[in-house]
Short mmCIF file of N, CA and C and ligand atoms in Angstrom, two decimals:
data_model
loop_
_atom_site.label_atom_id
_atom_site.label_comp_id
_atom_site.label_asym_id
_atom_site.label_seq_id
_atom_site.Cartn_x
_atom_site.Cartn_y
_atom_site.Cartn_z
N UNK L 20 90.89 153.51 111.11
CA UNK L 20 91.09 153.03 112.50
C UNK L 20 90.44 154.03 113.47
N UNK L 21 89.51 153.58 114.27
CA UNK L 21 88.86 154.52 115.18
C UNK L 21 89.71 154.72 116.44
N UNK L 22 89.38 155.78 117.18
CA UNK L 22 90.23 156.21 118.29
C UNK L 22 90.38 155.19 119.39
N UNK L 23 89.28 154.55 119.77
CA UNK L 23 89.37 153.63 120.90
C UNK L 23 90.24 152.43 120.54
N UNK L 24 90.11 152.02 119.30
CA UNK L 24 90.90 150.88 118.87
C UNK L 24 92.39 151.24 118.85
N UNK L 25 92.61 152.47 118.42
CA UNK L 25 94.01 152.89 118.35
C UNK L 25 94.65 152.95 119.74
N UNK L 26 93.91 153.50 120.72
CA UNK L 26 94.49 153.60 122.05
C UNK L 26 94.65 152.21 122.67
N UNK L 27 93.72 151.32 122.31
CA UNK L 27 93.85 149.94 122.80
C UNK L 27 95.12 149.32 122.24
N UNK L 28 95.34 149.62 120.96
CA UNK L 28 96.55 149.07 120.34
C UNK L 28 97.80 149.60 121.03
N UNK L 29 97.75 150.91 121.36
CA UNK L 29 98.91 151.49 122.02
C UNK L 29 99.13 150.86 123.38
N UNK L 30 98.05 150.59 124.09
CA UNK L 30 98.17 149.93 125.38
C UNK L 30 98.80 148.55 125.19
N UNK L 31 98.29 147.85 124.20
CA UNK L 31 98.80 146.52 123.94
C UNK L 31 100.26 146.57 123.54
N UNK L 32 100.57 147.56 122.75
CA UNK L 32 101.94 147.68 122.27
C UNK L 32 102.89 147.96 123.42
N UNK L 33 102.44 148.82 124.32
CA UNK L 33 103.27 149.11 125.48
C UNK L 33 103.42 147.85 126.34
N UNK L 34 102.32 147.14 126.50
CA UNK L 34 102.36 145.91 127.30
C UNK L 34 103.29 144.90 126.64
N UNK L 35 103.24 144.87 125.34
CA UNK L 35 104.12 143.95 124.61
C UNK L 35 105.58 144.24 124.95
N UNK L 36 105.91 145.51 124.94
CA UNK L 36 107.28 145.90 125.25
C UNK L 36 107.64 145.51 126.68
N UNK L 37 106.70 145.73 127.58
CA UNK L 37 106.95 145.41 128.98
C UNK L 37 107.14 143.92 129.15
N UNK L 38 106.24 143.16 128.56
CA UNK L 38 106.37 141.70 128.64
C UNK L 38 107.73 141.28 128.12
N UNK L 39 108.05 141.84 126.99
CA UNK L 39 109.27 141.46 126.30
C UNK L 39 110.50 141.78 127.13
N UNK L 40 110.47 142.93 127.73
CA UNK L 40 111.64 143.41 128.44
C UNK L 40 111.77 142.78 129.81
N UNK L 41 110.68 142.84 130.56
CA UNK L 41 110.80 142.47 131.97
C UNK L 41 110.76 140.97 132.20
N UNK L 42 110.00 140.28 131.41
CA UNK L 42 109.91 138.84 131.64
C UNK L 42 110.86 138.06 130.74
N UNK L 43 111.57 138.78 129.92
CA UNK L 43 112.55 138.14 129.04
C UNK L 43 111.93 137.00 128.24
N UNK L 44 110.75 137.24 127.76
CA UNK L 44 110.10 136.26 126.91
C UNK L 44 110.58 136.46 125.49
N UNK L 45 110.52 135.39 124.73
CA UNK L 45 110.83 135.63 123.33
C UNK L 45 109.63 136.30 122.67
N UNK L 46 109.84 136.77 121.46
CA UNK L 46 108.81 137.55 120.78
C UNK L 46 107.52 136.76 120.62
N UNK L 47 107.66 135.50 120.32
CA UNK L 47 106.47 134.70 120.07
C UNK L 47 105.64 134.60 121.33
N UNK L 48 106.28 134.26 122.43
CA UNK L 48 105.55 134.12 123.69
C UNK L 48 104.92 135.44 124.09
N UNK L 49 105.67 136.51 123.93
CA UNK L 49 105.14 137.82 124.30
C UNK L 49 103.90 138.14 123.48
N UNK L 50 103.94 137.86 122.19
CA UNK L 50 102.77 138.20 121.37
C UNK L 50 101.60 137.27 121.69
N UNK L 51 101.89 136.03 122.11
CA UNK L 51 100.80 135.15 122.53
C UNK L 51 100.11 135.71 123.77
N UNK L 52 100.93 136.21 124.69
CA UNK L 52 100.38 136.82 125.90
C UNK L 52 99.50 138.00 125.55
N UNK L 53 99.97 138.80 124.64
CA UNK L 53 99.21 139.98 124.22
C UNK L 53 97.89 139.56 123.61
N UNK L 54 97.91 138.50 122.80
CA UNK L 54 96.68 138.04 122.17
C UNK L 54 95.66 137.64 123.23
N UNK L 55 96.13 136.98 124.28
CA UNK L 55 95.21 136.59 125.34
C UNK L 55 94.69 137.81 126.08
N UNK L 56 95.58 138.75 126.32
CA UNK L 56 95.19 139.93 127.09
C UNK L 56 94.35 140.90 126.27
N UNK L 57 94.67 141.00 124.99
CA UNK L 57 93.97 141.98 124.14
C UNK L 57 93.52 141.32 122.84
N UNK L 58 92.55 140.42 122.93
CA UNK L 58 92.16 139.69 121.71
C UNK L 58 91.69 140.59 120.59
N UNK L 59 91.14 141.75 120.94
CA UNK L 59 90.58 142.62 119.91
C UNK L 59 91.65 143.18 118.98
N UNK L 60 92.87 143.25 119.44
CA UNK L 60 93.90 143.88 118.63
C UNK L 60 94.84 142.88 117.98
N UNK L 61 94.46 141.60 118.04
CA UNK L 61 95.41 140.60 117.56
C UNK L 61 95.77 140.83 116.09
N UNK L 62 94.81 141.33 115.32
CA UNK L 62 95.11 141.52 113.90
C UNK L 62 96.17 142.59 113.66
N UNK L 63 95.95 143.75 114.28
CA UNK L 63 96.93 144.81 114.05
C UNK L 63 98.26 144.46 114.71
N UNK L 64 98.15 143.71 115.79
CA UNK L 64 99.38 143.32 116.47
C UNK L 64 100.18 142.38 115.57
N UNK L 65 99.46 141.50 114.88
CA UNK L 65 100.14 140.57 113.99
C UNK L 65 100.86 141.29 112.87
N UNK L 66 100.21 142.31 112.34
CA UNK L 66 100.84 142.99 111.22
C UNK L 66 102.02 143.84 111.71
N UNK L 67 101.95 144.19 112.98
CA UNK L 67 103.02 145.02 113.51
C UNK L 67 104.27 144.20 113.83
N UNK L 68 104.06 143.01 114.36
CA UNK L 68 105.20 142.19 114.76
C UNK L 68 105.34 141.01 113.81
N UNK L 69 106.40 141.02 113.09
CA UNK L 69 106.65 139.93 112.17
C UNK L 69 107.50 138.88 112.88
N UNK L 70 106.88 137.77 113.24
CA UNK L 70 107.60 136.77 114.02
C UNK L 70 108.33 135.77 113.13
N UNK L 71 108.11 135.86 111.84
CA UNK L 71 108.84 134.96 110.96
C UNK L 71 110.28 135.45 110.82
N UNK L 72 111.20 134.69 111.35
CA UNK L 72 112.60 135.10 111.29
C UNK L 72 113.13 135.02 109.88
N UNK L 73 114.16 135.75 109.64
CA UNK L 73 114.80 135.67 108.34
C UNK L 73 115.80 134.53 108.33
N UNK L 74 115.79 133.80 107.25
CA UNK L 74 116.77 132.73 107.11
C UNK L 74 118.14 133.34 106.81
N UNK L 75 119.13 132.81 107.46
CA UNK L 75 120.48 133.25 107.15
C UNK L 75 121.33 132.01 106.92
N UNK L 76 122.43 132.16 106.22
CA UNK L 76 123.28 130.98 105.97
C UNK L 76 123.89 130.45 107.25
N UNK L 77 123.75 131.17 108.34
CA UNK L 77 124.45 130.79 109.55
C UNK L 77 123.52 130.20 110.61
N UNK L 78 122.27 129.94 110.26
CA UNK L 78 121.36 129.43 111.27
C UNK L 78 121.33 127.91 111.31
N UNK L 79 122.23 127.28 110.61
CA UNK L 79 122.32 125.82 110.68
C UNK L 79 121.43 125.11 109.68
N UNK L 80 120.62 125.86 108.97
CA UNK L 80 119.71 125.24 108.02
C UNK L 80 120.37 125.17 106.65
N UNK L 81 121.41 124.37 106.57
CA UNK L 81 122.21 124.37 105.35
C UNK L 81 121.47 123.74 104.19
N UNK L 82 120.58 122.80 104.49
CA UNK L 82 119.85 122.15 103.41
C UNK L 82 118.99 123.16 102.68
N UNK L 83 118.38 124.05 103.45
CA UNK L 83 117.56 125.10 102.87
C UNK L 83 118.37 125.89 101.85
N UNK L 84 119.58 126.25 102.24
CA UNK L 84 120.40 127.06 101.34
C UNK L 84 120.91 126.27 100.17
N UNK L 85 121.23 125.01 100.43
CA UNK L 85 121.70 124.20 99.31
C UNK L 85 120.63 124.10 98.25
N UNK L 86 119.38 123.84 98.68
CA UNK L 86 118.29 123.72 97.74
C UNK L 86 118.08 125.03 97.00
N UNK L 87 118.07 126.09 97.76
CA UNK L 87 117.82 127.39 97.19
C UNK L 87 118.90 127.77 96.18
N UNK L 88 120.15 127.57 96.60
CA UNK L 88 121.24 128.00 95.74
C UNK L 88 121.45 127.06 94.56
N UNK L 89 120.93 125.84 94.67
CA UNK L 89 121.14 124.91 93.56
C UNK L 89 120.42 125.39 92.31
N UNK L 90 119.49 126.32 92.48
CA UNK L 90 118.82 126.88 91.31
C UNK L 90 119.80 127.61 90.41
N UNK L 91 120.92 128.02 91.01
CA UNK L 91 121.90 128.74 90.22
C UNK L 91 122.65 127.84 89.26
N UNK L 92 122.52 126.53 89.46
CA UNK L 92 123.30 125.61 88.67
C UNK L 92 122.61 125.18 87.39
N UNK L 93 123.40 124.71 86.50
CA UNK L 93 122.81 124.14 85.30
C UNK L 93 122.16 122.81 85.67
N UNK L 94 121.44 122.24 84.74
CA UNK L 94 120.67 121.04 85.02
C UNK L 94 121.47 119.88 85.56
N UNK L 95 122.65 119.63 85.00
CA UNK L 95 123.42 118.46 85.39
C UNK L 95 123.83 118.54 86.86
N UNK L 96 124.29 119.70 87.26
CA UNK L 96 124.75 119.83 88.64
C UNK L 96 123.59 119.73 89.62
N UNK L 97 122.49 120.41 89.29
CA UNK L 97 121.38 120.38 90.23
C UNK L 97 120.75 118.98 90.30
N UNK L 98 120.77 118.26 89.19
CA UNK L 98 120.29 116.87 89.23
C UNK L 98 121.16 116.02 90.14
N UNK L 99 122.46 116.23 90.02
CA UNK L 99 123.39 115.51 90.89
C UNK L 99 123.13 115.85 92.35
N UNK L 100 122.98 117.13 92.61
CA UNK L 100 122.75 117.57 93.98
C UNK L 100 121.49 116.93 94.55
N UNK L 101 120.45 116.90 93.74
CA UNK L 101 119.20 116.31 94.20
C UNK L 101 119.37 114.83 94.49
N UNK L 102 120.00 114.13 93.55
CA UNK L 102 120.17 112.69 93.69
C UNK L 102 121.00 112.36 94.93
N UNK L 103 121.98 113.22 95.20
CA UNK L 103 122.87 112.99 96.34
C UNK L 103 122.36 113.64 97.63
N UNK L 104 121.13 114.12 97.57
CA UNK L 104 120.53 114.80 98.74
C UNK L 104 121.43 115.92 99.24
N UNK L 105 122.04 116.62 98.30
CA UNK L 105 122.85 117.79 98.61
C UNK L 105 124.05 117.45 99.47
N UNK L 106 124.52 116.21 99.33
CA UNK L 106 125.74 115.81 100.02
C UNK L 106 126.84 115.56 99.00
N UNK L 107 128.05 115.73 99.44
CA UNK L 107 129.20 115.49 98.57
C UNK L 107 129.31 114.00 98.24
N UNK L 108 129.54 113.70 96.96
CA UNK L 108 129.64 112.31 96.54
C UNK L 108 130.92 111.65 97.02
N UNK L 109 131.85 112.42 97.52
CA UNK L 109 133.12 111.86 97.97
C UNK L 109 133.16 111.71 99.49
N UNK L 110 132.92 112.78 100.22
CA UNK L 110 133.04 112.73 101.67
C UNK L 110 131.70 112.58 102.37
N UNK L 111 130.61 112.84 101.65
CA UNK L 111 129.28 112.63 102.23
C UNK L 111 128.76 113.80 103.05
N UNK L 112 129.55 114.85 103.21
CA UNK L 112 129.09 116.02 103.97
C UNK L 112 128.21 116.90 103.10
N UNK L 113 127.32 117.62 103.77
CA UNK L 113 126.45 118.55 103.04
C UNK L 113 127.29 119.68 102.43
N UNK L 114 126.82 120.17 101.32
CA UNK L 114 127.49 121.32 100.73
C UNK L 114 127.14 122.58 101.50
N UNK L 115 128.17 123.29 101.91
CA UNK L 115 127.96 124.51 102.65
C UNK L 115 128.03 125.73 101.74
N UNK L 116 128.82 125.63 100.74
CA UNK L 116 129.13 126.80 99.93
C UNK L 116 129.11 126.36 98.47
N UNK L 117 128.21 126.91 97.72
CA UNK L 117 128.01 126.42 96.37
C UNK L 117 129.20 126.63 95.46
N UNK L 118 130.03 127.58 95.79
CA UNK L 118 131.17 127.82 94.92
C UNK L 118 132.13 126.63 94.93
N UNK L 119 131.98 125.80 95.93
CA UNK L 119 132.90 124.67 96.02
C UNK L 119 132.35 123.41 95.38
N UNK L 120 131.15 123.47 94.86
CA UNK L 120 130.57 122.27 94.25
C UNK L 120 131.12 122.10 92.84
N UNK L 121 131.67 120.92 92.60
CA UNK L 121 132.13 120.63 91.24
C UNK L 121 131.58 119.29 90.81
N UNK L 122 131.52 119.10 89.51
CA UNK L 122 131.08 117.81 88.97
C UNK L 122 132.30 116.98 88.63
N UNK L 123 132.27 115.74 89.10
CA UNK L 123 133.36 114.83 88.77
C UNK L 123 132.84 113.77 87.81
N UNK L 124 133.62 113.52 86.78
CA UNK L 124 133.27 112.47 85.83
C UNK L 124 133.89 111.17 86.33
N UNK L 125 133.05 110.25 86.73
CA UNK L 125 133.54 109.05 87.40
C UNK L 125 134.49 108.24 86.52
N UNK L 126 134.14 108.12 85.24
CA UNK L 126 135.00 107.30 84.38
C UNK L 126 136.18 108.08 83.81
N UNK L 127 136.30 109.35 84.21
CA UNK L 127 137.43 110.14 83.74
C UNK L 127 137.22 110.74 82.37
N UNK L 128 136.14 110.37 81.72
CA UNK L 128 135.85 110.90 80.40
C UNK L 128 135.00 112.17 80.53
N UNK L 129 135.61 113.29 80.30
CA UNK L 129 134.92 114.55 80.52
C UNK L 129 133.89 114.88 79.44
N UNK L 130 133.77 113.99 78.46
CA UNK L 130 132.71 114.16 77.48
C UNK L 130 131.50 113.28 77.80
N UNK L 131 131.65 112.47 78.82
CA UNK L 131 130.56 111.59 79.22
C UNK L 131 129.69 112.28 80.26
N UNK L 132 128.59 112.84 79.81
CA UNK L 132 127.70 113.58 80.71
C UNK L 132 126.49 112.77 81.12
N UNK L 133 126.62 111.44 81.02
CA UNK L 133 125.57 110.58 81.54
C UNK L 133 125.41 110.85 83.03
N UNK L 134 124.17 110.94 83.51
CA UNK L 134 123.97 111.19 84.94
C UNK L 134 124.71 110.18 85.82
N UNK L 135 124.78 108.93 85.35
CA UNK L 135 125.47 107.89 86.13
C UNK L 135 126.95 108.20 86.29
N UNK L 136 127.48 108.94 85.34
CA UNK L 136 128.92 109.19 85.33
C UNK L 136 129.31 110.44 86.09
N UNK L 137 128.31 111.13 86.63
CA UNK L 137 128.60 112.42 87.27
C UNK L 137 128.32 112.36 88.76
N UNK L 138 129.23 112.88 89.56
CA UNK L 138 128.92 113.11 90.97
C UNK L 138 129.33 114.54 91.32
N UNK L 139 128.52 115.14 92.19
CA UNK L 139 128.84 116.47 92.69
C UNK L 139 129.70 116.31 93.93
N UNK L 140 130.83 117.01 93.92
CA UNK L 140 131.77 116.91 95.04
C UNK L 140 132.26 118.30 95.41
N UNK L 141 132.78 118.41 96.63
CA UNK L 141 133.42 119.65 97.03
C UNK L 141 134.65 119.89 96.15
N UNK L 142 135.00 121.14 96.01
CA UNK L 142 136.20 121.47 95.27
C UNK L 142 137.42 120.74 95.86
N UNK L 143 137.53 120.77 97.19
CA UNK L 143 138.68 120.14 97.83
C UNK L 143 138.65 118.63 97.66
N UNK L 144 137.42 118.06 97.73
CA UNK L 144 137.31 116.61 97.53
C UNK L 144 137.67 116.25 96.10
N UNK L 145 137.28 117.11 95.18
CA UNK L 145 137.58 116.85 93.78
C UNK L 145 139.10 116.81 93.57
N UNK L 146 139.75 117.76 94.19
CA UNK L 146 141.22 117.75 94.10
C UNK L 146 141.78 116.48 94.69
N UNK L 147 141.19 116.06 95.81
CA UNK L 147 141.66 114.85 96.47
C UNK L 147 141.47 113.64 95.56
N UNK L 148 140.31 113.60 94.88
CA UNK L 148 140.04 112.48 93.97
C UNK L 148 141.12 112.41 92.89
N UNK L 149 141.48 113.58 92.38
CA UNK L 149 142.41 113.59 91.26
C UNK L 149 143.86 113.47 91.66
N UNK L 150 144.17 113.86 92.88
CA UNK L 150 145.56 113.75 93.30
C UNK L 150 145.77 112.54 94.18
N UNK L 151 144.67 111.84 94.52
CA UNK L 151 144.78 110.65 95.35
C UNK L 151 145.35 109.48 94.58
N UNK L 152 145.44 108.33 95.25
CA UNK L 152 146.08 107.19 94.62
C UNK L 152 145.07 106.18 94.10
N UNK L 153 143.88 106.66 93.78
CA UNK L 153 142.86 105.74 93.31
C UNK L 153 143.10 105.33 91.86
N UNK L 154 143.88 106.11 91.16
CA UNK L 154 144.14 105.79 89.76
C UNK L 154 143.12 106.39 88.83
N UNK L 155 142.00 106.87 89.39
CA UNK L 155 141.00 107.51 88.54
C UNK L 155 141.45 108.91 88.13
N UNK L 156 141.00 109.32 86.98
CA UNK L 156 141.36 110.67 86.53
C UNK L 156 140.11 111.53 86.46
ZN1 ZN T 215 133.31 116.47 99.99
ZN1 ZN T 216 136.96 114.99 88.29
#
């Protein structure tokens, strides 16, 4: 990195901070402004500022986590999850927490592992199925 480029980067970096702070822009907008103002440093600026946010279980993107975490399951459960679009077969809500996903045998025969006979349900829904008055076991 030569000296002039480095000082330009520092100027841009300082401007980035100023934009960010004083104009209350989000990071993306601030870096776009910097790119326009200092096109020569866009590359180093890009490597310096990582605008790709980290996914967290709390950002509302539950489908992302359901898909990701379904890898932890054996084939039968993940097939069920896929077929049901990661929704509970009983209440229809998306799975939020994989520990609560259980497989229910529709015909009550726990040796029947036909895909048709299996639905993925929440733990609480599963209890409801079995303690409810549907007569199914
Ligand atoms: Zn449910
Ligand atoms: Zn069951």
